[in-house]
Structures are given as C-alpha cells and as structure tokens.
Coordinates of C-alpha atoms and ligand atoms in Angstrom, one line a residue:
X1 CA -15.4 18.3 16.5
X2 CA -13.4 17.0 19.4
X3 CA -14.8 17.8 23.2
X4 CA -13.8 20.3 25.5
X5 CA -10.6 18.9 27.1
X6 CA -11.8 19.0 30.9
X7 CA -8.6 17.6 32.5
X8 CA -10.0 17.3 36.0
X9 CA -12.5 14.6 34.1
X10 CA -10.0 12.5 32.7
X11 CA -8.4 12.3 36.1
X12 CA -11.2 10.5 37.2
X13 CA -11.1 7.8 35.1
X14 CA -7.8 6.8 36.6
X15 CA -8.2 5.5 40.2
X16 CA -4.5 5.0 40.9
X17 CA -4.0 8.9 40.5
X18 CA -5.8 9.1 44.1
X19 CA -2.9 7.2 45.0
X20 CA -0.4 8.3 48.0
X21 CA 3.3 7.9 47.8
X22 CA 5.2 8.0 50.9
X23 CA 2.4 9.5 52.8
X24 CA 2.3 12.3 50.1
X25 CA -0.6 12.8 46.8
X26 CA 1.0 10.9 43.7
X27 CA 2.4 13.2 41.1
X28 CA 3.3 10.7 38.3
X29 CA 5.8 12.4 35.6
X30 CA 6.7 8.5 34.7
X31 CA 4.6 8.3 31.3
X32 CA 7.4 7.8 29.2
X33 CA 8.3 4.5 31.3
X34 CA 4.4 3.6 31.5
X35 CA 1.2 5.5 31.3
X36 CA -1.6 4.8 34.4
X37 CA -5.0 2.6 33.0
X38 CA -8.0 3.6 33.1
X39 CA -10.7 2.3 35.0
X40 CA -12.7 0.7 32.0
X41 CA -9.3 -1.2 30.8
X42 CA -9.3 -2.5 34.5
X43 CA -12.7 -3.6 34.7
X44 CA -12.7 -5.3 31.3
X45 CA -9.9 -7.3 32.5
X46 CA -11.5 -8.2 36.1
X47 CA -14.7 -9.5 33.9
X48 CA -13.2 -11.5 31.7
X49 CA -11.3 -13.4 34.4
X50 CA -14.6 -13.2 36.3
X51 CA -16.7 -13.9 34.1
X52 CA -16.1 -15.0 30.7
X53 CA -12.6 -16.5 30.5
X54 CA -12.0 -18.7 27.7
X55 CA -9.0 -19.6 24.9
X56 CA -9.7 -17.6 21.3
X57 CA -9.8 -19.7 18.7
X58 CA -10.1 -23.0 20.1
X59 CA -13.7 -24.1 20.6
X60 CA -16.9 -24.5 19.3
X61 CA -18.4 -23.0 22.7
X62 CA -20.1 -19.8 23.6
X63 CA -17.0 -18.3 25.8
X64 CA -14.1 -19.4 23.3
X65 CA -16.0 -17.5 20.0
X66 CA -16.9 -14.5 22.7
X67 CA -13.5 -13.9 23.3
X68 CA -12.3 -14.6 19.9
X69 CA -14.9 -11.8 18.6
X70 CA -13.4 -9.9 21.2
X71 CA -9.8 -10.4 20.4
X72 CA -10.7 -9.4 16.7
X73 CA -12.9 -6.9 17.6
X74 CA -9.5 -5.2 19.7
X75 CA -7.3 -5.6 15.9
X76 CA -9.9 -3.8 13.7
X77 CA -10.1 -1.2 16.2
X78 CA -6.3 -1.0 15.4
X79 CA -6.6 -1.4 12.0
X80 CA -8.7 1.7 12.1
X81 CA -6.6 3.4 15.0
X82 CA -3.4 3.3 12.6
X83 CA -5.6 3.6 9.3
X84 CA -4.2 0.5 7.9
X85 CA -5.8 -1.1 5.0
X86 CA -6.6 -4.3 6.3
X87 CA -6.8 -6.7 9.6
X88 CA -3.8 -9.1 8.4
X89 CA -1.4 -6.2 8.7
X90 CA -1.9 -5.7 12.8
X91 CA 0.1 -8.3 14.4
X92 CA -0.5 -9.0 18.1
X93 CA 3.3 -8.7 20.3
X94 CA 4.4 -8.3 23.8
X95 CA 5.3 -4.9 23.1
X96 CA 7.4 -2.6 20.6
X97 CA 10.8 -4.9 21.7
X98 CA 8.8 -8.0 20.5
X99 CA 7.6 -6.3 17.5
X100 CA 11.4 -5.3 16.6
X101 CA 13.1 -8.8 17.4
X102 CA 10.3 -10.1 15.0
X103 CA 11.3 -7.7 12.0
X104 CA 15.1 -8.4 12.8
X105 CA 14.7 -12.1 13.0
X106 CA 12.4 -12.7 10.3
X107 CA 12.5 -10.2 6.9
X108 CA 16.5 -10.2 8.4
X109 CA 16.8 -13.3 7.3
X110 CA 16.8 -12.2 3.9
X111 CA 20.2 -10.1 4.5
X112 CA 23.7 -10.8 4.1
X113 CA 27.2 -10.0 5.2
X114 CA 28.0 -6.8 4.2
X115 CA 24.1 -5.4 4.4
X116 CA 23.5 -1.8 6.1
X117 CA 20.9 -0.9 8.6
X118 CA 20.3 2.6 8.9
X119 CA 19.6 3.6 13.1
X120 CA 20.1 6.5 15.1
X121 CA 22.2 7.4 17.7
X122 CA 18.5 8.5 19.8
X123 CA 17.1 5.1 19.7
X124 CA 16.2 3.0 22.6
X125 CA 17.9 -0.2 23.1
X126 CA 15.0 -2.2 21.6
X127 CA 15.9 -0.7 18.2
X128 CA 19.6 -1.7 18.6
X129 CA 20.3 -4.6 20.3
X130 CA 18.0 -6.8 17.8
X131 CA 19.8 -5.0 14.9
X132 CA 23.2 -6.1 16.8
X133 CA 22.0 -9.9 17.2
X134 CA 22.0 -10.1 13.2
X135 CA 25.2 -8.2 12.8
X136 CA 26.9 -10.8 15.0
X137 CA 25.0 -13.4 13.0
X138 CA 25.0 -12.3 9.2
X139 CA 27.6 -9.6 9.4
X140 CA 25.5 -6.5 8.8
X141 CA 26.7 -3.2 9.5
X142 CA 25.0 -0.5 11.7
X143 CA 24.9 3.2 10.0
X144 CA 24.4 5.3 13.0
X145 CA 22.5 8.5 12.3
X146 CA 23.7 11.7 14.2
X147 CA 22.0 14.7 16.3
X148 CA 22.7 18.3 16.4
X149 CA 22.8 20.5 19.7
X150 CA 18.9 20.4 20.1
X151 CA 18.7 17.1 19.9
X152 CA 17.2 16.4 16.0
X153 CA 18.7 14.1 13.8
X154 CA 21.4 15.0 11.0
X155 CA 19.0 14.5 8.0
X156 CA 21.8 15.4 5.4
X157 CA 24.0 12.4 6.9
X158 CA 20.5 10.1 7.1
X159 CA 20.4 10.5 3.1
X160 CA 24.3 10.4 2.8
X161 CA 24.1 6.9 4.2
X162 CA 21.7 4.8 1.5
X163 CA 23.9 2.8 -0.5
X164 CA 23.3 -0.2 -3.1
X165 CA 23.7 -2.2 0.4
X166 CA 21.6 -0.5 2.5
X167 CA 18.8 -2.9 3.2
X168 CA 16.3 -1.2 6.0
X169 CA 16.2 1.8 7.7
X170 CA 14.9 1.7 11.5
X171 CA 14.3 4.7 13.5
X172 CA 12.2 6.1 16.7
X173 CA 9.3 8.3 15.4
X174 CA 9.5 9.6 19.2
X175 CA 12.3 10.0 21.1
X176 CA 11.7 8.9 24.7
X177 CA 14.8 10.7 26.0
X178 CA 15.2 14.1 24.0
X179 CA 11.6 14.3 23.2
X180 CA 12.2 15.2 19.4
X181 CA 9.7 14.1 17.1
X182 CA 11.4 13.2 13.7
X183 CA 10.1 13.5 10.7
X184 CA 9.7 10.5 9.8
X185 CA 7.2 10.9 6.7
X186 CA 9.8 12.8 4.8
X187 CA 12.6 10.2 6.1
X188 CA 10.6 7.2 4.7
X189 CA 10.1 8.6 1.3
X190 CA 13.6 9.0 1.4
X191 CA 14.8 5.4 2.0
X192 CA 11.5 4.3 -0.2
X193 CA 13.6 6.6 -3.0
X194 CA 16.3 4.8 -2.4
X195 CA 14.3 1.2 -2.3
X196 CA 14.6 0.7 1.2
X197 CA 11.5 -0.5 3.3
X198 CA 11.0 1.6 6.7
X199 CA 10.8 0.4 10.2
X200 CA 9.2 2.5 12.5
X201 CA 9.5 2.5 16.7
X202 CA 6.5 4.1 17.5
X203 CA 6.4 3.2 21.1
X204 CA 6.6 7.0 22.1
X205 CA 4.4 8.7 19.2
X206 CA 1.1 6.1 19.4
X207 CA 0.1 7.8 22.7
X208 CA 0.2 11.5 22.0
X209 CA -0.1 11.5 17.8
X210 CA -2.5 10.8 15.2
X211 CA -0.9 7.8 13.9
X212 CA -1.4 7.0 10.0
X213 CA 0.6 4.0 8.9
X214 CA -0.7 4.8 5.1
X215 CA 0.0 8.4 4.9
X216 CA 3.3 7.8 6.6
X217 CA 3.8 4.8 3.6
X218 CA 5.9 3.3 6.6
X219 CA 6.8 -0.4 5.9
X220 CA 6.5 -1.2 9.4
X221 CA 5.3 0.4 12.6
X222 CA 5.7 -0.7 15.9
X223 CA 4.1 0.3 19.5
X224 CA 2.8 -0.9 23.2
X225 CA -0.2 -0.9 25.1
X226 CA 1.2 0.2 28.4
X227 CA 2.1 3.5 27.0
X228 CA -1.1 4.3 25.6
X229 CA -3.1 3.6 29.1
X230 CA -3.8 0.0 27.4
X231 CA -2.5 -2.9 29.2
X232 CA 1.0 -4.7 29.7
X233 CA 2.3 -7.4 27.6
X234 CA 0.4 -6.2 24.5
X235 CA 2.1 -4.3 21.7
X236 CA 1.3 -4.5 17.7
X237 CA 3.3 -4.6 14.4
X238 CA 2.0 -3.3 11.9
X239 CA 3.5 -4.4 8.9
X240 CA 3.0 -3.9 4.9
X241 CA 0.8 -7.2 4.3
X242 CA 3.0 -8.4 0.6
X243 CA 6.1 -7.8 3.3
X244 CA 4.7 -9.8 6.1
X245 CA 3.4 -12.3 3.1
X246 CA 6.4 -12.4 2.0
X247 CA 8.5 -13.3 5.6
X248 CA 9.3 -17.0 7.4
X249 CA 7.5 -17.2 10.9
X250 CA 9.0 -15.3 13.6
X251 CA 8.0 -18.6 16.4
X252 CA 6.6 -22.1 15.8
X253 CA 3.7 -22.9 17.8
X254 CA 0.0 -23.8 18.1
X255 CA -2.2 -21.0 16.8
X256 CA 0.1 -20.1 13.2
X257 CA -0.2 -23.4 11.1
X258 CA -2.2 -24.6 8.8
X259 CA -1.3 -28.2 9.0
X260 CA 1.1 -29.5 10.9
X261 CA 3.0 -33.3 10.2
X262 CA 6.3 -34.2 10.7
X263 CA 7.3 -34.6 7.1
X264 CA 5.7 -30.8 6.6
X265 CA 4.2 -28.0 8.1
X266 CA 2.1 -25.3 6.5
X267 CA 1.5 -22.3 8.1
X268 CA -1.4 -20.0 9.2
X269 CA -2.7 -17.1 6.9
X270 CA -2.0 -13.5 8.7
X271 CA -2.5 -12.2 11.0
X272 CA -2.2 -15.5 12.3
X273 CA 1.3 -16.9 11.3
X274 CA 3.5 -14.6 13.4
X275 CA 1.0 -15.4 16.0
X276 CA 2.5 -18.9 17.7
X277 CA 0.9 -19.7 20.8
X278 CA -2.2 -18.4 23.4
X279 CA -1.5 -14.3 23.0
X280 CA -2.8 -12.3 25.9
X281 CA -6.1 -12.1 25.0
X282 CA -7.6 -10.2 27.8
X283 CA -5.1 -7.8 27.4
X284 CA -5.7 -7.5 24.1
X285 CA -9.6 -7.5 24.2
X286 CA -8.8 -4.4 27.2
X287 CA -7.0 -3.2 24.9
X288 CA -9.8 -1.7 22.6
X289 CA -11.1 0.1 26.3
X290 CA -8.0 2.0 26.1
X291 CA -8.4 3.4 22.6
X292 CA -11.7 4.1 23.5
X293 CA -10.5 6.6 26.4
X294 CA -8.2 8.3 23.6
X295 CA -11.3 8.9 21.6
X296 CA -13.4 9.6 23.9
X297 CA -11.1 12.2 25.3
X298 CA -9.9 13.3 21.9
X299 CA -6.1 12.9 20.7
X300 CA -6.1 15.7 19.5
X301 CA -7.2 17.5 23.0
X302 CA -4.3 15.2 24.3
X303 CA -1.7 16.5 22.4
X304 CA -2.7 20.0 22.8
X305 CA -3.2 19.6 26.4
X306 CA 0.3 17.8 26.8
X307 CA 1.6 20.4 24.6
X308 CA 0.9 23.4 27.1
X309 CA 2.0 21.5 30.1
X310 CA 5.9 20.9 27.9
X311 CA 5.8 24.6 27.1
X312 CA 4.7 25.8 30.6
X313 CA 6.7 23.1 32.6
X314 CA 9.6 24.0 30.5
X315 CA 9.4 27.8 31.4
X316 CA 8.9 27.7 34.4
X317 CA 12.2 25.2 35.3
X318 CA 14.2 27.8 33.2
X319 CA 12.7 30.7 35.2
X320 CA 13.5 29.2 38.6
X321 CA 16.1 26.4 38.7
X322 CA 19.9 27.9 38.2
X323 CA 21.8 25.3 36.5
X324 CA 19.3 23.8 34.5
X325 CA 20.3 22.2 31.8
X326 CA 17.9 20.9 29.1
X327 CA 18.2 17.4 27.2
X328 CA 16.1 18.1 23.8
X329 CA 15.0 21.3 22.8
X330 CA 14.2 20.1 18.5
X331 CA 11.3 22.5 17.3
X332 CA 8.7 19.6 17.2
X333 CA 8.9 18.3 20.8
X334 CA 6.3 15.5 23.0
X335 CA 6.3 16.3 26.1
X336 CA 9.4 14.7 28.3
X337 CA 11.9 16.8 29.7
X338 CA 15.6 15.0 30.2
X339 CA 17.3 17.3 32.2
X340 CA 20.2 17.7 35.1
X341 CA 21.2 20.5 36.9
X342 CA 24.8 21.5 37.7
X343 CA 26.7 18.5 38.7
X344 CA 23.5 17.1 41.2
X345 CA 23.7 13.2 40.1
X346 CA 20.1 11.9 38.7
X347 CA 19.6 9.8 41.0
X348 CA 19.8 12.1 44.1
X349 CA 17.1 14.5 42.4
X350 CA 15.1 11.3 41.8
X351 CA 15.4 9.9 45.2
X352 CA 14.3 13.3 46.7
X353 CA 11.3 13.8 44.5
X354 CA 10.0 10.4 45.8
X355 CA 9.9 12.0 49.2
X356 CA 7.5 14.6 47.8
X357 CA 5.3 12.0 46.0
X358 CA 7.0 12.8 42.8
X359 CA 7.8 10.0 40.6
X360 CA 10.5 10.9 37.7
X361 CA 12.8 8.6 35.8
X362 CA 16.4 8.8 36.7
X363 CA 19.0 7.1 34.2
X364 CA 20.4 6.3 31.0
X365 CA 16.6 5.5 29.8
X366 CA 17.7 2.5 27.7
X367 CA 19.5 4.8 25.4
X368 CA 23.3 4.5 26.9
X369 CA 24.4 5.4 23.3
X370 CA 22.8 8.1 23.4
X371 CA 23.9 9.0 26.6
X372 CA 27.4 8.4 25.4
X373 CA 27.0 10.6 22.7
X374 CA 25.7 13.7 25.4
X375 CA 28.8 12.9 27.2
X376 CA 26.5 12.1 30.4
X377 CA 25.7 9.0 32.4
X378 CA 22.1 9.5 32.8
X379 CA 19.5 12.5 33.4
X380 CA 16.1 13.3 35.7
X381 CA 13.3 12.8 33.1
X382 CA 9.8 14.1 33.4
X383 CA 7.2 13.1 31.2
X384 CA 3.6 13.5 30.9
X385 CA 0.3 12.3 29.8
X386 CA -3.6 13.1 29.7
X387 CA -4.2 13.1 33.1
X388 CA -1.0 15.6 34.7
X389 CA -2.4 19.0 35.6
X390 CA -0.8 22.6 35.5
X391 CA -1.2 22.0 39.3
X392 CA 1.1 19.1 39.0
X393 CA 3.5 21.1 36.8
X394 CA 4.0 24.0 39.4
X395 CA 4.5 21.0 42.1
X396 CA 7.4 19.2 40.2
X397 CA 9.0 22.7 39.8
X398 CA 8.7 23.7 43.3
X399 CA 9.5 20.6 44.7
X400 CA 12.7 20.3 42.7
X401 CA 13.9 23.7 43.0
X402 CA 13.9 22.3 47.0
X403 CA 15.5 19.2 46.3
X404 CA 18.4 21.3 44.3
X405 CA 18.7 23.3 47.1
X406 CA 19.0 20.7 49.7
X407 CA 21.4 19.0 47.2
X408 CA 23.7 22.2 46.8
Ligands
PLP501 N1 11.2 2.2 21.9 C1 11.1 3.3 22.6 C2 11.3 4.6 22.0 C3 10.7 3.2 24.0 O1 10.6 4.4 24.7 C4 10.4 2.0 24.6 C5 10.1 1.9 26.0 O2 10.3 2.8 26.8 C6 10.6 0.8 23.8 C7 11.0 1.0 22.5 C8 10.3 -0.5 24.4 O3 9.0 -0.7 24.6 P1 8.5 -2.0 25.4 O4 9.3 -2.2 26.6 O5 7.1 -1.7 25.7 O6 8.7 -3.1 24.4

C-alpha cells in the first residue's frame, strides 16, 4: 500500500522551492527541462566530497571499496527500479543523449547503406541527430513516424514501415513537448514481430511511470537523473545483456579493459566495458537518494498527483484564457502543457511569467521537427512534478491570463 500523498510534505524535502525569483515565491513549471533535488541527494553529495571521496574501483583502501559499494549499490537499485534481470544490463551515462550516441555508435556499427531506422516525428533531438551521424556515415535511412491532430503517433504507418531492411526502431516513450505517452509495449512487440530490437527514450516516462524494462521486452531503454530529482551528469542504458554482449566499446579508456598491450587489448566484462574512464560517482552513488524519494513518496501517488494537476491546470486555462491553443491533447497524457495563445510569441509570455516568479519553458524544446511539423516556431510549456501544488496551478493561470492581457 502506497502512503497518503501529502504534497505540502514533499515540498519540504526540496529546499530550493523556498526559493525567490525576482523578488517573487518560485513557481517552477520547468520539470520537463529539469526536476529540483531533494535535500538527501544534496547532502549525500556534500558528504562524500566532505568526507569520503575516493576513485571506485582503484584501490585496496577503505574509501576506494566504500565508494565502489556505493556506486554498485546505486546500479542494483536500478536494476530493481527498471526490473531488469541482472546488474550487467544498467550502464552508467551522462544522460539519455549519451545513452543514445552509445546505441547509435556502437550496435550501428553493424548496419549498412541502405538500413532503416524507424523514429518519430515527436522525438527530441537526442533521438535524431545520433541517428543522422550514421546516415551521413553508413547511409541509413530515417522512416519518420507521423502524428495525428492530438498529438499520438500514426500507429498504422509505424507497422507500414518494417521492411527486410529495417534494422531498429527508436522512439520517445514520453513526449516532452506534446505530452503523449505512446504505447510503446504494443509498438515493441511489433518491431520484435518483425525482428527488429527496440530503443527506448525514456528520459520523460522514468520520472512519472512505473518503469518495467522486462514487461516492456524493450531492447533498450534509456533515461537521466536530472529529471527524476537525481543528479546531473548521470543517466543509464539499460540494454538487453546478449545485445550489449554482443556490441564493440562505445570509448576506450581506463576502467573497460581487461588487459591492455599494444599488440592487443581485451576488454572489461559489463557493465564495465561501455564504462571507459572515472564516471561520476558521487552522482551516481546520490543517485540511489533520489529513487529513494520516489519510493518513499510513492510513484504511483506521483503520477496520480501529477495527473490531477494536468487535468485541473488544463481546465482551468481553457476556462479562462481566450485564444488558447493546446499542443497535445493524446488520451494518455504526463503532465506538460505546450501551448500558445493567439499570435502572443513564446517568449514574450515566458519573459512575463519570470516577473511573477513563474518559470516556463519557451521554444522549440529540442524538437524543431516537430515544431515544423505543427507549423509553429516554438510554444510556452508548463510542466510538472511531485512537488507543484493546485495552489501553484491557479498561480500560473492567473498570472498568464495577466501577461496575455498586458500582451494584447
Ligand atoms: N529525450 C527526451 C524526450 C528529452 O526530453 C530529453 C531532455 O529534455 C532528452 C532526451 C535529453 O536528455 P539529456 O539532456 O538529459 O541527455
């Protein structure tokens, strides 16, 4: 049974929410962009560089096997976050973009001239551009799945596109622009019918849904820390471990070998080959206090809390904003609102709600084909996490419904 979700409680976990923004209480509707941390995942990081900082696997010595066990400690906490079947399937990265570039650059190398990738026209740039690297490399071509009016993908042209040359399918689980959440269970087993292994961006979904690599039978699955209240420069691949067996290093480095000379070089068993180099180990040891907030708090409380604040937000701006018009309105929706209202340019709106303590995104959201595709240059977004309050919600609309009017 999950806990009572008591919203003013999880507020005050996060000291930067009793933050002031231009002399005004922060409202931050920036989640999408970056989540705030709690103050365990700050103090774990101040104690280690306090207290206890040392290299992981390096040393005989108390401090270097601490932080190893703490480092490994962080990817069985994964392991179990994701319901993964083992430890050498959770891959420690930057961030989702690393995690992509990693996939593209190494299982790619298998591909050839002529290949198809499968993406969608909702993805984020870190899903394209890595894919676009290899076309101008190998010569692959990009099948570009379509949306409909609300913002959910064309699933009759996603099936249409599997040929004998189609050689992965990569897609957003989350949309961080239209807020659509695909279904991507059914849309693996349909590639996997086809003999096509999955990749998954999960950058959006891993903070506000259960996550379950095996149930999903995804081939990989990528996400970041700083989303889910974790900290920066941390992300994980999960991957399939006969897939990740069977791919080249992604980086050469200290850390992935198993012995190195310079007539040959064997490399590290995984996790530890796609590894090169010293990761961000306190991040990544923080890293576990984050997931321990989620569970503490209850994912499932998250979602359903986050859930109510889409629908009410959403309501309300329809009610009391003329000349709204909504980016994303798919049946199964996380909670970010793209919008724009008459012709009022994003950034106006965005600059205004500053001034109130409001912090939106403005922009193309590092999705400028799918902006191009909307036949717009940007929108305001709005996003939210654990922490935002109904309070907040009735803020956001009130202060907006001013800025519009100063902007008219
Ligand atoms: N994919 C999606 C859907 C995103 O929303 C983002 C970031 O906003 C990314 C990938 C890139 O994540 P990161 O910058 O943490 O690598």
């Amino acid at each position: 049974m999950e806990r009572v979700y008591n919203v003013a409680d999880v507020r005050g976990m996060f000291p930067s929410l009793q933050n002031k923004v231009q002399g005004k209480p922060l409202i931050y509707l920036d989640n999408t962009a970056t989540s705030q941390t709690p103050r365990t995942v700050v103090e774990d990081i101040v104690s280690d560089y306090y207290e206890r900082k040392a290299n992981v696997h390096r040393g005989v010595h108390t401090l270097s096997q601490e932080a190893t066990a703490r480092q490994e400690e962080t990817r069985r906490r994964v392991r179990d976050y994701i319901n993964a079947d083992s430890v050498e399937e959770i891959i420690f990265t930057r961030g989702t973009t690393e995690g992509i570039n990693l996939v593209a650059s190494s299982y790619g190398q298998r591909f050839h001239e002529g290949d198809e990738v499968i993406l969608t026209v909702m993805e984020h740039h870190a899903n394209i551009v890595p894919w676009q690297l290899l076309q101008s490399r190998v010569g692959i071509k990009l099948r570009v799945v379509d949306i409909n009016d609300k913002g959910e993908l064309d699933l009759e042209q996603y099936e249409s596109y599997f040929n004998d040359r189609t050689v992965m399918a990569s897609f957003t689980h989350v949309s961080n622009v239209l807020g659509t959440i695909n279904p991507v269970r059914d849309m693996i087993a349909t590639a996997h019918r086809h003999g096509v292994p999955v990749l998954v961006d999960g950058a959006q979904a891993s903070p506000h849904l259960r996550i379950d690599v095996r149930y999903l039978d995804c081939d990989f699955y990528v996400f970041s820390s700083h989303k889910m209240y974790g900290p920066t420069g941390i992300g994980i691949l999960y991957g399939k471990k006969a897939l990740l067996e069977s791919m080249p290093p992604y980086q050469g480095g200290g850390e992935m070998i198993g012995h190195v000379s310079f007539e040959h070089t064997t490399f590290a068993d995984l996790p530890y080959k796609f590894e090169a180099g010293t990761p961000d180990f306190v991040g990544i040891a923080a890293f576990s206090k984050a997931l321990d907030f989620i569970e503490s708090v209850g994912l499932g409380n998250i979602e359903a809390h986050e859930e109510e604040l889409l629908r009410y937000t959403t309501e309300k701006m329809r009610a009391s904003i003329p000349g709204l018009r909504i980016y994303g309105e798919a049946r199964h929706k996380s909670a970010v609102i793209s919008f724009l209202v008459d012709d009022i340019h994003p950034y106006d709106i965005g600059m205004l709600l500053d001034g109130l303590g409001i912090a939106v995104r403005t922009g193309h959201h590092c999705a400028q084909p799918l902006m191009e595709r909307l036949g717009i240059p940007g929108t305001v977004r709005a996003s939210f996490a654990a922490y935002n309050t109904v309070e907040e919600a009735d803020a956001f609309v009130s202060g907006l419904k001013r800025v519009v009017e100063m902007l008219r």
